[in-house]
XYZ file of C-alpha atoms in Angstrom:
520
model
C 170.227 101.013 138.847
C 170.606 104.446 140.381
C 172.633 102.910 143.226
C 174.816 101.070 140.696
C 175.353 104.325 138.814
C 176.485 106.017 142.022
C 178.854 103.142 142.903
C 180.482 103.158 139.457
C 180.777 106.947 139.580
C 182.742 106.659 142.825
C 184.942 103.993 141.217
C 185.438 106.343 138.270
C 186.677 109.058 140.629
C 189.061 106.615 142.353
C 190.523 105.140 139.158
C 190.925 108.602 137.656
C 192.555 110.051 140.801
C 195.032 107.192 141.300
C 195.405 106.572 137.543
C 194.966 102.819 137.945
C 193.669 100.057 135.678
C 192.505 96.651 136.935
C 192.524 93.587 134.670
C 190.576 90.445 135.546
C 191.566 87.451 133.427
C 190.092 83.944 133.643
C 191.868 81.259 131.618
C 189.251 78.785 130.380
C 191.390 76.375 128.365
C 194.585 76.049 126.334
C 194.730 74.163 123.050
C 197.921 73.962 121.003
C 199.458 77.050 122.629
C 196.269 79.056 122.049
C 194.705 80.419 125.226
C 190.947 80.895 125.575
C 190.311 83.434 128.312
C 187.651 85.746 129.655
C 189.178 89.151 130.380
C 187.649 92.282 131.872
C 189.159 95.755 132.197
C 188.212 98.214 134.930
C 189.581 101.706 134.300
C 188.182 105.233 134.325
C 186.744 104.845 130.796
C 184.729 101.716 131.561
C 183.693 102.954 135.020
C 182.427 106.283 133.684
C 180.550 104.590 130.847
C 178.966 102.070 133.226
C 177.867 104.904 135.509
C 176.252 106.667 132.553
C 174.530 103.512 131.270
C 173.026 102.688 134.662
C 171.902 106.294 135.190
C 170.084 106.429 131.837
C 168.744 102.886 132.280
C 167.276 103.770 135.665
C 165.548 106.812 134.163
C 164.261 104.761 131.212
C 162.918 101.993 133.480
C 161.138 104.555 135.645
C 159.628 106.246 132.587
C 158.726 102.908 130.991
C 156.808 101.841 134.098
C 154.200 104.481 133.233
C 154.518 104.263 129.449
C 153.967 100.465 129.342
C 151.533 100.151 132.254
C 148.624 99.073 130.017
C 150.676 96.459 128.189
C 149.685 92.870 128.934
C 153.285 91.598 128.661
C 154.935 94.377 130.663
C 157.051 91.989 132.756
C 158.397 90.254 129.664
C 159.246 93.640 128.146
C 161.311 94.697 131.150
C 163.080 91.326 131.305
C 164.217 91.731 127.685
C 165.199 95.340 128.363
C 167.233 94.307 131.414
C 169.014 91.640 129.364
C 169.792 94.340 126.818
C 171.412 96.522 129.505
C 173.433 93.593 130.889
C 174.751 92.802 127.390
C 175.895 96.392 127.004
C 177.686 96.245 130.356
C 179.524 93.081 129.271
C 180.667 94.832 126.110
C 181.896 97.867 128.068
C 184.182 95.922 130.429
C 185.320 93.337 127.853
C 189.021 93.010 127.167
C 189.050 89.731 125.236
C 187.329 88.454 122.145
C 185.066 85.996 123.983
C 183.668 88.533 126.444
C 183.210 91.056 123.650
C 181.319 88.464 121.593
C 178.965 87.743 124.491
C 178.022 91.396 124.813
C 177.946 92.005 121.053
C 175.616 89.110 120.228
C 173.510 89.799 123.302
C 172.888 93.328 122.040
C 171.951 92.051 118.588
C 169.483 89.417 119.779
C 167.769 91.518 122.441
C 167.537 94.580 120.169
C 165.771 92.454 117.547
C 163.310 91.186 120.172
C 162.614 94.742 121.360
C 162.142 96.200 117.872
C 159.562 93.559 116.840
C 157.837 93.817 120.233
C 154.594 95.271 118.856
C 154.441 92.535 116.139
C 153.083 94.927 113.512
C 154.133 94.848 109.870
C 156.274 97.967 110.303
C 158.038 96.588 113.385
C 158.718 93.234 111.705
C 160.106 94.995 108.652
C 162.333 97.171 110.853
C 163.447 94.127 112.834
C 164.382 92.323 109.616
C 166.496 95.259 108.441
C 168.209 95.618 111.833
C 168.939 91.897 112.036
C 170.221 91.817 108.454
C 172.762 94.615 108.973
C 173.807 93.416 112.430
C 174.415 89.922 111.039
C 176.914 91.442 108.620
C 178.846 92.788 111.595
C 178.614 89.432 113.358
C 180.065 87.657 110.323
C 182.961 90.114 110.201
C 183.674 89.552 113.894
C 183.612 85.777 113.473
C 186.058 86.051 110.574
C 188.511 87.740 112.943
C 188.753 84.483 114.929
C 191.389 83.195 112.492
C 193.515 86.299 113.029
C 193.366 85.816 116.790
C 194.456 82.197 116.337
C 197.650 83.392 114.667
C 198.531 85.371 117.791
C 197.894 82.463 120.158
C 195.600 84.599 122.347
C 192.167 86.189 122.183
C 193.085 89.377 124.039
C 192.027 92.600 122.307
C 195.322 94.233 123.248
C 197.163 91.892 120.839
C 195.686 92.190 117.338
C 196.995 91.881 113.810
C 196.229 94.380 111.057
C 193.665 92.034 109.516
C 191.872 91.604 112.822
C 191.869 95.358 113.390
C 190.401 95.945 109.939
C 187.599 93.393 110.482
C 186.679 94.843 113.880
C 186.543 98.336 112.418
C 184.188 97.165 109.663
C 181.994 95.431 112.241
C 181.907 98.637 114.300
C 180.596 100.525 111.270
C 177.533 98.256 111.119
C 176.675 98.601 114.815
C 177.202 102.389 114.849
C 175.019 102.835 111.717
C 177.717 104.487 109.614
C 177.255 104.844 105.880
C 176.346 102.566 104.040
C 174.830 100.713 107.034
C 172.686 103.638 108.211
C 169.160 102.661 107.225
C 168.424 100.399 110.204
C 168.676 103.194 112.778
C 165.590 105.269 111.794
C 163.687 102.035 111.108
C 164.290 100.949 114.717
C 161.780 103.633 115.772
C 159.108 100.940 115.437
C 160.125 99.846 118.953
C 158.427 101.313 122.061
C 159.652 104.772 123.081
C 161.537 103.567 126.225
C 163.527 101.247 123.975
C 164.311 104.132 121.629
C 165.448 106.269 124.558
C 167.881 103.547 125.631
C 169.011 102.298 122.195
C 169.681 105.735 120.701
C 171.409 107.246 123.707
C 173.990 105.066 125.432
C 173.694 101.428 124.357
C 173.288 99.860 120.919
C 174.308 102.707 118.618
C 177.282 103.636 120.791
C 178.653 100.073 120.937
C 180.560 100.436 117.668
C 181.911 103.877 118.593
C 183.010 102.623 122.010
C 184.781 99.625 120.465
C 186.671 101.950 118.107
C 187.643 104.227 120.989
C 188.918 101.219 122.951
C 190.947 100.005 119.984
C 192.382 103.454 119.315
C 193.476 103.890 122.943
C 195.707 100.808 122.714
C 196.780 101.106 119.032
C 196.989 103.900 116.476
C 195.231 103.877 113.113
C 197.073 104.373 109.861
C 196.651 107.626 107.959
C 194.585 105.924 105.254
C 192.238 104.329 107.824
C 191.801 107.639 109.621
C 190.930 109.457 106.394
C 188.331 106.782 105.548
C 186.753 107.105 109.008
C 186.689 110.904 108.718
C 184.982 110.727 105.320
C 182.421 108.108 106.428
C 181.634 110.145 109.543
C 181.075 113.288 107.475
C 178.850 111.472 104.965
C 176.834 109.849 107.770
C 176.373 113.182 109.513
C 175.148 115.002 106.419
C 172.987 111.984 105.518
C 171.157 112.057 108.843
C 170.869 115.843 108.925
C 169.516 116.253 105.399
C 167.006 113.444 105.898
C 165.745 114.959 109.173
C 165.033 118.276 107.437
C 162.351 116.622 105.257
C 160.960 114.204 107.864
C 157.588 114.689 109.598
C 157.633 111.850 112.154
C 158.915 113.284 115.439
C 160.544 110.015 116.540
C 162.295 109.597 113.197
C 163.569 113.175 113.352
C 165.168 112.408 116.718
C 166.538 109.112 115.352
C 168.054 110.865 112.336
C 169.605 113.423 114.679
C 171.228 110.471 116.465
C 172.561 109.282 113.114
C 174.016 112.724 112.477
C 175.713 112.850 115.897
C 177.127 109.351 115.422
C 178.750 110.703 112.282
C 180.286 113.499 114.394
C 181.696 110.915 116.824
C 183.162 108.825 113.992
C 184.586 111.999 112.456
C 186.278 112.813 115.767
C 187.721 109.303 116.081
C 189.096 109.571 112.548
C 190.805 112.877 113.397
C 192.667 111.079 116.197
C 190.823 112.324 119.299
C 189.211 109.248 120.893
C 188.710 110.858 124.315
C 186.961 113.850 122.756
C 184.684 111.430 120.897
C 183.971 109.710 124.221
C 183.190 113.105 125.771
C 180.692 113.919 123.027
C 179.213 110.416 123.346
C 178.494 111.028 127.045
C 176.934 114.456 126.516
C 174.867 113.226 123.582
C 173.570 110.249 125.583
C 172.233 112.506 128.342
C 170.243 114.986 126.299
C 169.116 112.425 123.697
C 167.567 110.140 126.339
C 165.777 113.192 127.785
C 164.575 114.190 124.306
C 163.114 110.739 123.645
C 161.324 110.721 127.002
C 159.845 114.139 126.280
C 158.741 112.894 122.862
C 157.177 109.824 124.525
C 155.266 112.101 126.882
C 153.999 114.051 123.870
C 152.824 110.783 122.313
C 150.849 110.019 125.466
C 149.371 113.526 125.480
C 148.344 113.338 121.810
C 147.102 109.717 121.995
C 149.927 108.356 119.820
C 150.155 111.096 117.173
C 153.710 111.329 115.799
C 153.162 113.661 112.832
C 154.910 116.941 113.502
C 152.386 118.816 111.355
C 149.568 117.817 113.723
C 151.446 118.559 116.947
C 151.429 122.340 116.698
C 151.623 123.937 120.129
C 151.302 120.630 121.969
C 153.947 121.872 124.400
C 151.399 124.341 125.787
C 149.454 121.436 127.299
C 152.525 120.401 129.304
C 154.868 123.354 129.915
C 157.401 121.245 131.827
C 157.719 118.844 128.882
C 158.168 121.840 126.604
C 161.031 123.051 128.809
C 162.802 119.690 128.548
C 162.364 119.564 124.763
C 163.802 123.063 124.422
C 166.768 122.274 126.686
C 167.583 119.065 124.788
C 167.102 120.790 121.421
C 169.411 123.647 122.395
C 171.964 121.091 123.621
C 171.722 119.327 120.263
C 172.548 122.610 118.533
C 175.486 123.233 120.874
C 174.213 126.462 122.412
C 176.746 127.927 124.894
C 176.802 126.925 128.572
C 175.006 123.612 127.990
C 176.896 120.327 128.213
C 177.043 119.578 124.498
C 178.536 123.024 123.858
C 181.876 121.971 125.332
C 182.130 118.845 123.188
C 180.674 120.096 119.879
C 182.678 123.313 119.795
C 185.843 121.407 120.634
C 185.121 119.111 117.679
C 184.539 122.104 115.401
C 187.765 123.797 116.481
C 189.854 120.669 116.017
C 188.152 120.087 112.655
C 189.523 123.390 111.330
C 192.993 122.752 112.775
C 193.461 119.058 111.828
C 195.076 117.672 108.710
C 191.970 116.355 106.949
C 190.730 116.649 103.374
C 188.555 119.615 102.421
C 185.661 117.465 101.190
C 185.126 115.886 104.605
C 185.584 119.260 106.326
C 182.893 121.048 104.345
C 180.543 118.075 104.447
C 180.703 118.246 108.231
C 180.253 122.020 108.131
C 177.086 121.651 106.033
C 175.839 118.873 108.340
C 176.171 121.283 111.272
C 173.877 123.749 109.483
C 171.352 120.950 108.869
C 171.395 120.182 112.601
C 170.292 123.728 113.377
C 167.581 123.643 110.700
C 165.756 120.463 111.721
C 166.094 121.250 115.426
C 164.595 124.713 114.926
C 161.774 123.172 112.921
C 160.986 120.638 115.639
C 161.074 123.215 118.436
C 158.972 125.647 116.409
C 156.290 123.034 115.713
C 156.018 121.775 119.287
C 156.557 124.870 121.404
C 156.158 128.030 119.348
C 153.522 127.419 116.653
C 149.734 127.673 116.790
C 147.866 124.926 118.610
C 146.797 122.217 116.166
C 145.816 119.465 118.607
C 142.077 119.185 119.191
C 142.200 117.037 122.312
C 144.939 115.925 124.655
C 145.461 114.110 127.937
C 148.174 115.361 130.310
C 149.806 112.784 132.582
C 150.937 114.154 135.946
C 152.811 111.090 137.217
C 156.106 111.818 138.966
C 157.679 108.803 137.244
C 157.459 110.688 133.959
C 158.959 114.011 135.018
C 161.549 112.879 137.588
C 163.766 111.062 135.006
C 163.630 114.081 132.703
C 164.573 116.378 135.596
C 167.594 114.200 136.443
C 168.787 114.036 132.834
C 168.031 117.729 132.322
C 170.254 118.744 135.225
C 173.009 116.459 133.946
C 172.660 117.928 130.436
C 173.195 121.412 131.835
C 175.907 120.793 134.456
C 178.031 117.756 133.548
C 179.767 119.245 130.507
C 181.854 121.745 132.455
C 182.451 119.211 135.248
C 183.741 116.520 132.846
C 186.184 118.954 131.239
C 188.087 119.134 134.514
C 189.085 115.465 134.145
C 190.641 115.820 130.707
C 192.036 119.239 129.891
C 192.987 118.139 126.373
C 189.329 118.584 125.383
C 189.412 122.308 126.106
C 193.008 123.173 125.227
C 193.345 126.334 123.079
C 193.589 125.860 119.311
C 194.892 128.193 116.625
C 191.748 128.255 114.478
C 191.958 130.054 111.097
C 189.813 133.125 110.520
C 187.323 131.426 108.185
C 186.801 128.699 110.784
C 186.053 131.204 113.532
C 183.628 133.076 111.283
C 181.818 129.875 110.382
C 181.536 128.684 114.003
C 180.153 132.034 115.143
C 177.831 132.648 112.169
C 176.480 129.084 111.852
C 173.389 129.902 113.918
C 172.511 132.967 111.820
C 173.119 131.089 108.581
C 170.973 128.174 109.748
C 168.120 130.474 110.742
C 168.138 132.157 107.315
C 168.130 128.788 105.529
C 165.344 127.592 107.846
C 163.159 130.523 106.811
C 163.972 130.067 103.114
C 163.315 126.314 103.010
C 160.028 126.254 104.893
C 158.582 129.406 103.366
C 159.121 127.987 99.875
C 156.584 125.195 100.456
C 158.831 122.333 99.284
C 158.819 119.894 102.179
C 159.240 116.486 100.531
C 162.327 114.974 98.973
C 162.390 111.247 98.272
C 166.156 111.142 97.756
C 166.885 112.596 101.193
C 164.015 111.020 103.138
C 165.051 107.550 101.913
C 168.674 108.090 103.056
C 169.998 108.277 99.491
C 167.895 105.204 98.559
C 169.477 103.066 101.292
C 166.098 102.165 102.816
C 164.541 100.624 99.661
C 167.851 98.932 98.866
C 167.825 96.934 102.114
C 164.072 96.364 102.030
C 164.268 94.909 98.520
C 167.465 92.945 99.099
C 165.662 89.542 99.274
C 164.374 90.068 95.724
C 167.907 90.174 94.351
C 168.137 86.396 94.770
C 164.574 85.816 93.655
C 165.510 83.823 90.536
C 167.836 81.601 92.572
C 165.036 81.002 95.102
C 162.736 80.150 92.224
C 165.166 77.547 90.879
C 165.595 76.099 94.366
C 161.816 75.889 94.596
C 161.776 73.805 91.425
C 164.463 71.591 92.937
C 162.491 71.168 96.175
C 159.397 70.217 94.184
C 161.369 67.708 92.149
C 161.207 63.956 91.595
C 160.557 62.923 95.183
C 157.746 65.397 95.753
C 156.184 64.601 92.395
C 156.476 60.881 93.152
C 154.783 61.280 96.489
C 152.007 63.283 94.846
C 151.482 60.537 92.206
C 151.409 57.817 94.881
C 148.948 59.834 96.909
C 146.742 60.339 93.849
C 146.852 56.590 92.965
C 145.955 55.545 96.501
C 143.135 58.116 96.591
C 141.722 56.919 93.234
C 141.981 53.276 94.316
C 140.075 54.076 97.486
C 137.320 55.787 95.512
C 137.069 52.885 93.037
C 136.794 50.326 95.838
C 134.220 52.467 97.544
C 132.199 52.766 94.313
C 132.248 49.020 93.528
C 131.582 47.906 97.074
C 129.424 44.726 97.068
C 126.269 44.712 99.162
C 126.288 42.471 102.219
């Protein structure tokens, strides 16, 4: 995978330097002037994304070799994980509906198998929720088949307004945008290597990548853009506010992913798809490193995920503490790290774009929440008093080498990537209140952090349940309970009752014959 990442990075440099795009189209059949084809696109966007996916996948596989070494079905786990990566690669290079459907459904099926891997009640419940929401997206994609039939081709470059609308709705389900957000933190029931891959560069970014691809070839209407901006802002503040009152370290990182996905959707809605792609790349690097560091902490603490019991656990493994601090500072957008170049560009364009004030201030508040929950996590792990009685430090190179690779990329690649697209760092005329907010956000977040966690109120059911989205999806089967009850009466109707009566008559006849049996 590392070799594949290097090869695709070289292809990225070539396609970007010569500004070329290669299309590979295979015509399968033609029925009534409608062509069924498999089409693949190879340009600098797909090559760079493939390079990133293979780099993170190689690090995750190396880390998972140690993390899953005591699992009986380790080979089966890595086969499913490899199928998951291949499905994502098919989605990245797809340029027709059929190839996109292969990658899309492959991601859905393999992600369900990975989430329920431990076969516990929590993992099965999380797998049900993930499958339920992803099936909604699959239905929306299948409905777009009729729109493609009107065009006489299944190429994504030729789409009607109806088809575009259905694909955008399907992308909202896969990228966990509001109101389809509750499956993302529930997917933490999967093993940590799966979380590092799912929440960085594969499953959750599939919907964002599809939107970026669509926006590159066609513009959105003003109404659609405003809806995407609002949904991105709501999703970002939803994930940030929930992470503030969460105690599970893996769920805090998952909710931070939800918040950053809202930032990406917000950027797409403003009309900057390449800036959203830039932030997607930077987020994938430091988020995969953060999940690996969290997985190492789980191994040190023998599976403890409660942040209140992990005080000072970073002292047992200083190198892991360094990686957690680097990824946490990248998440906050501290200067001279990779995410600084993308997040501050998003903030500047937010204050200079023509968007509604509600979405703007929702995103501004979500940024403050990002600082608060990140400071809380770093304080508990690295800076607080030691609360762990016993721990076991793993010194395997397969644990620290992937984090070193991703850590270097998280520090260096941001400035390097800006040289390929100068539109991400072009100067903007930001109003005075915007500049003050961007510069004082850290100080404001620190003050709110001290006020919230010195007050003693650390539980909020409204926020921790994602505005009641989690119980809504968990209890969704009970909505049709009365209909299921009536269908149960229908299933146990005349035929079943007749079979029961016949069985009872034959049983009674057998007993009577047995009772009156004549002696020989």
